[in-house]
Amino acid sequence: MIICKNSDDARRYFTGKSMTYKDVSDGDIGVLFILLNKHVKQAIKAGVISTNTIRMSRKIKSKYKTNGIMKECYFFLNNYRFTQREAISVNQAGFIGFAGWADAGNKSPLMSCLWNV
């Protein structure tokens, strides 16, 4: 597992893939969820995340234009203290956010996941 601790580097890497919302399907969102879940579980085993109760929430919030192209998408995390805290957000302007509430260790598996996309 690649450890990525810098949100800006992760954003630049993903942006460098030259993908747009037109390239993203519902299936891609599902695959990304599976990869995020895998990276979170690996980070727990490796002791990168500070708590072993954190999990990806099954809720994924997506909005689409009338032509079916994605406008925005949000993934969430749960643990024993909270439910549905933002894990990754891709907003309408194209900005990618990584768990703004979390410290570097807790957000690193989320950022590292994008290196496998």
PDB file of C-alpha atoms in Angstrom:
ATOM      1  CA  MET A   1       0.000   0.000   0.000  1.00  0.00           C
ATOM      2  CA  ILE A   2       1.343   3.436  -0.948  1.00  0.00           C
ATOM      3  CA  ILE A   3       1.214   5.919   1.917  1.00  0.00           C
ATOM      4  CA  CYS A   4       0.265   9.365   0.665  1.00  0.00           C
ATOM      5  CA  LYS A   5       0.167  12.098   3.297  1.00  0.00           C
ATOM      6  CA  ASN A   6      -0.287  15.198   1.150  1.00  0.00           C
ATOM      7  CA  SER A   7      -3.750  16.095  -0.162  1.00  0.00           C
ATOM      8  CA  ASP A   8      -2.377  18.412  -2.831  1.00  0.00           C
ATOM      9  CA  ASP A   9      -0.122  15.684  -4.279  1.00  0.00           C
ATOM     10  CA  ALA A  10      -3.053  13.261  -4.393  1.00  0.00           C
ATOM     11  CA  ARG A  11      -5.229  15.862  -6.141  1.00  0.00           C
ATOM     12  CA  ARG A  12      -2.495  16.634  -8.688  1.00  0.00           C
ATOM     13  CA  TYR A  13      -1.981  12.936  -9.399  1.00  0.00           C
ATOM     14  CA  PHE A  14      -5.686  12.343  -9.974  1.00  0.00           C
ATOM     15  CA  THR A  15      -6.053  15.519 -12.057  1.00  0.00           C
ATOM     16  CA  GLY A  16      -3.048  14.434 -14.125  1.00  0.00           C
ATOM     17  CA  LYS A  17      -5.052  11.409 -15.251  1.00  0.00           C
ATOM     18  CA  SER A  18      -7.020  13.875 -17.456  1.00  0.00           C
ATOM     19  CA  MET A  19     -10.338  12.403 -16.391  1.00  0.00           C
ATOM     20  CA  THR A  20     -13.537  14.414 -16.424  1.00  0.00           C
ATOM     21  CA  TYR A  21     -16.961  13.708 -14.996  1.00  0.00           C
ATOM     22  CA  LYS A  22     -17.959  12.456 -18.468  1.00  0.00           C
ATOM     23  CA  ASP A  23     -15.502   9.576 -17.972  1.00  0.00           C
ATOM     24  CA  VAL A  24     -17.029   8.406 -14.675  1.00  0.00           C
ATOM     25  CA  SER A  25     -19.840   5.855 -14.616  1.00  0.00           C
ATOM     26  CA  ASP A  26     -21.864   4.409 -11.742  1.00  0.00           C
ATOM     27  CA  GLY A  27     -19.732   1.286 -12.090  1.00  0.00           C
ATOM     28  CA  ASP A  28     -16.587   3.371 -11.606  1.00  0.00           C
ATOM     29  CA  ILE A  29     -18.074   4.831  -8.420  1.00  0.00           C
ATOM     30  CA  GLY A  30     -18.748   1.289  -7.181  1.00  0.00           C
ATOM     31  CA  VAL A  31     -15.195   0.186  -7.953  1.00  0.00           C
ATOM     32  CA  LEU A  32     -13.804   3.260  -6.177  1.00  0.00           C
ATOM     33  CA  PHE A  33     -15.917   2.401  -3.120  1.00  0.00           C
ATOM     34  CA  ILE A  34     -14.488  -1.134  -3.091  1.00  0.00           C
ATOM     35  CA  LEU A  35     -10.932   0.213  -3.398  1.00  0.00           C
ATOM     36  CA  LEU A  36     -11.522   2.767  -0.626  1.00  0.00           C
ATOM     37  CA  ASN A  37     -12.874   0.049   1.650  1.00  0.00           C
ATOM     38  CA  LYS A  38      -9.848  -2.156   0.893  1.00  0.00           C
ATOM     39  CA  HIS A  39      -7.381   0.658   1.624  1.00  0.00           C
ATOM     40  CA  VAL A  40      -9.091   1.561   4.899  1.00  0.00           C
ATOM     41  CA  LYS A  41      -8.973  -2.084   6.039  1.00  0.00           C
ATOM     42  CA  GLN A  42      -5.281  -2.374   5.060  1.00  0.00           C
ATOM     43  CA  ALA A  43      -4.496   0.846   6.942  1.00  0.00           C
ATOM     44  CA  ILE A  44      -6.197  -0.537  10.056  1.00  0.00           C
ATOM     45  CA  LYS A  45      -4.100  -3.718   9.880  1.00  0.00           C
ATOM     46  CA  ALA A  46      -0.917  -1.667   9.328  1.00  0.00           C
ATOM     47  CA  GLY A  47      -1.727   0.641  12.255  1.00  0.00           C
ATOM     48  CA  VAL A  48      -1.864   3.735  10.018  1.00  0.00           C
ATOM     49  CA  ILE A  49      -5.375   4.672  11.171  1.00  0.00           C
ATOM     50  CA  SER A  50      -5.732   5.622  14.825  1.00  0.00           C
ATOM     51  CA  THR A  51      -8.850   3.541  15.467  1.00  0.00           C
ATOM     52  CA  ASN A  52      -9.723   0.043  14.317  1.00  0.00           C
ATOM     53  CA  THR A  53     -13.460   0.745  14.192  1.00  0.00           C
ATOM     54  CA  ILE A  54     -13.455   3.067  11.179  1.00  0.00           C
ATOM     55  CA  ARG A  55     -15.267   1.748   8.089  1.00  0.00           C
ATOM     56  CA  MET A  56     -16.533   3.088   4.790  1.00  0.00           C
ATOM     57  CA  SER A  57     -20.203   4.018   4.999  1.00  0.00           C
ATOM     58  CA  ARG A  58     -22.441   2.295   2.480  1.00  0.00           C
ATOM     59  CA  LYS A  59     -23.929   5.685   1.679  1.00  0.00           C
ATOM     60  CA  ILE A  60     -22.612   7.339  -1.475  1.00  0.00           C
ATOM     61  CA  LYS A  61     -24.176  10.678  -2.372  1.00  0.00           C
ATOM     62  CA  SER A  62     -24.057  11.503  -6.088  1.00  0.00           C
ATOM     63  CA  LYS A  63     -25.801  14.135  -8.183  1.00  0.00           C
ATOM     64  CA  TYR A  64     -26.138  14.022 -11.947  1.00  0.00           C
ATOM     65  CA  LYS A  65     -26.989  16.440 -14.734  1.00  0.00           C
ATOM     66  CA  THR A  66     -30.112  15.737 -16.775  1.00  0.00           C
ATOM     67  CA  ASN A  67     -27.901  14.149 -19.461  1.00  0.00           C
ATOM     68  CA  GLY A  68     -26.593  11.603 -16.922  1.00  0.00           C
ATOM     69  CA  ILE A  69     -23.128  13.110 -16.407  1.00  0.00           C
ATOM     70  CA  MET A  70     -22.047  13.235 -12.778  1.00  0.00           C
ATOM     71  CA  LYS A  71     -21.982  16.687 -11.137  1.00  0.00           C
ATOM     72  CA  GLU A  72     -20.656  15.699  -7.715  1.00  0.00           C
ATOM     73  CA  CYS A  73     -20.008  12.666  -5.545  1.00  0.00           C
ATOM     74  CA  TYR A  74     -19.376  12.119  -1.834  1.00  0.00           C
ATOM     75  CA  PHE A  75     -18.089   9.074   0.070  1.00  0.00           C
ATOM     76  CA  PHE A  76     -18.441   8.757   3.851  1.00  0.00           C
ATOM     77  CA  LEU A  77     -16.839   6.993   6.831  1.00  0.00           C
ATOM     78  CA  ASN A  78     -18.382   5.563  10.005  1.00  0.00           C
ATOM     79  CA  ASN A  79     -16.919   4.495  13.345  1.00  0.00           C
ATOM     80  CA  TYR A  80     -18.157   4.049  16.897  1.00  0.00           C
ATOM     81  CA  ARG A  81     -18.090   7.846  17.514  1.00  0.00           C
ATOM     82  CA  PHE A  82     -19.678   9.132  14.302  1.00  0.00           C
ATOM     83  CA  THR A  83     -21.640   8.161  11.203  1.00  0.00           C
ATOM     84  CA  GLN A  84     -21.305   9.495   7.687  1.00  0.00           C
ATOM     85  CA  ARG A  85     -18.357  11.831   8.038  1.00  0.00           C
ATOM     86  CA  GLU A  86     -17.071  12.944   4.675  1.00  0.00           C
ATOM     87  CA  ALA A  87     -14.258  10.725   3.385  1.00  0.00           C
ATOM     88  CA  ILE A  88     -13.802  11.943  -0.185  1.00  0.00           C
ATOM     89  CA  SER A  89     -15.740  14.696  -1.884  1.00  0.00           C
ATOM     90  CA  VAL A  90     -15.667  15.590  -5.541  1.00  0.00           C
ATOM     91  CA  ASN A  91     -17.670  18.784  -5.874  1.00  0.00           C
ATOM     92  CA  GLN A  92     -19.240  20.489  -8.873  1.00  0.00           C
ATOM     93  CA  ALA A  93     -16.186  22.693  -9.447  1.00  0.00           C
ATOM     94  CA  GLY A  94     -13.983  19.580  -9.658  1.00  0.00           C
ATOM     95  CA  PHE A  95     -12.250  20.057  -6.296  1.00  0.00           C
ATOM     96  CA  ILE A  96     -11.354  16.786  -4.571  1.00  0.00           C
ATOM     97  CA  GLY A  97     -11.494  16.895  -0.771  1.00  0.00           C
ATOM     98  CA  PHE A  98     -10.021  14.303   1.569  1.00  0.00           C
ATOM     99  CA  ALA A  99     -11.583  14.028   5.053  1.00  0.00           C
ATOM    100  CA  GLY A 100     -10.921  17.622   6.058  1.00  0.00           C
ATOM    101  CA  TRP A 101     -11.747  16.707   9.663  1.00  0.00           C
ATOM    102  CA  ALA A 102      -9.071  13.971   9.858  1.00  0.00           C
ATOM    103  CA  ASP A 103      -5.367  13.995  10.638  1.00  0.00           C
ATOM    104  CA  ALA A 104      -2.775  12.854   8.084  1.00  0.00           C
ATOM    105  CA  GLY A 105      -2.759   9.225   9.252  1.00  0.00           C
ATOM    106  CA  ASN A 106      -6.515   8.819   9.088  1.00  0.00           C
ATOM    107  CA  LYS A 107      -6.813  10.366   5.637  1.00  0.00           C
ATOM    108  CA  SER A 108      -3.752   8.721   4.047  1.00  0.00           C
ATOM    109  CA  PRO A 109      -5.549   5.509   2.912  1.00  0.00           C
ATOM    110  CA  LEU A 110      -8.195   7.644   1.194  1.00  0.00           C
ATOM    111  CA  MET A 111      -5.599   9.635  -0.725  1.00  0.00           C
ATOM    112  CA  SER A 112      -3.461   6.580  -1.476  1.00  0.00           C
ATOM    113  CA  CYS A 113      -6.473   4.801  -2.950  1.00  0.00           C
ATOM    114  CA  LEU A 114      -6.550   7.255  -5.854  1.00  0.00           C
ATOM    115  CA  TRP A 115      -3.039   6.166  -6.857  1.00  0.00           C
ATOM    116  CA  ASN A 116      -4.610   2.830  -7.880  1.00  0.00           C
ATOM    117  CA  VAL A 117      -7.398   4.356  -9.979  1.00  0.00           C
TER     118      VAL A 117
END
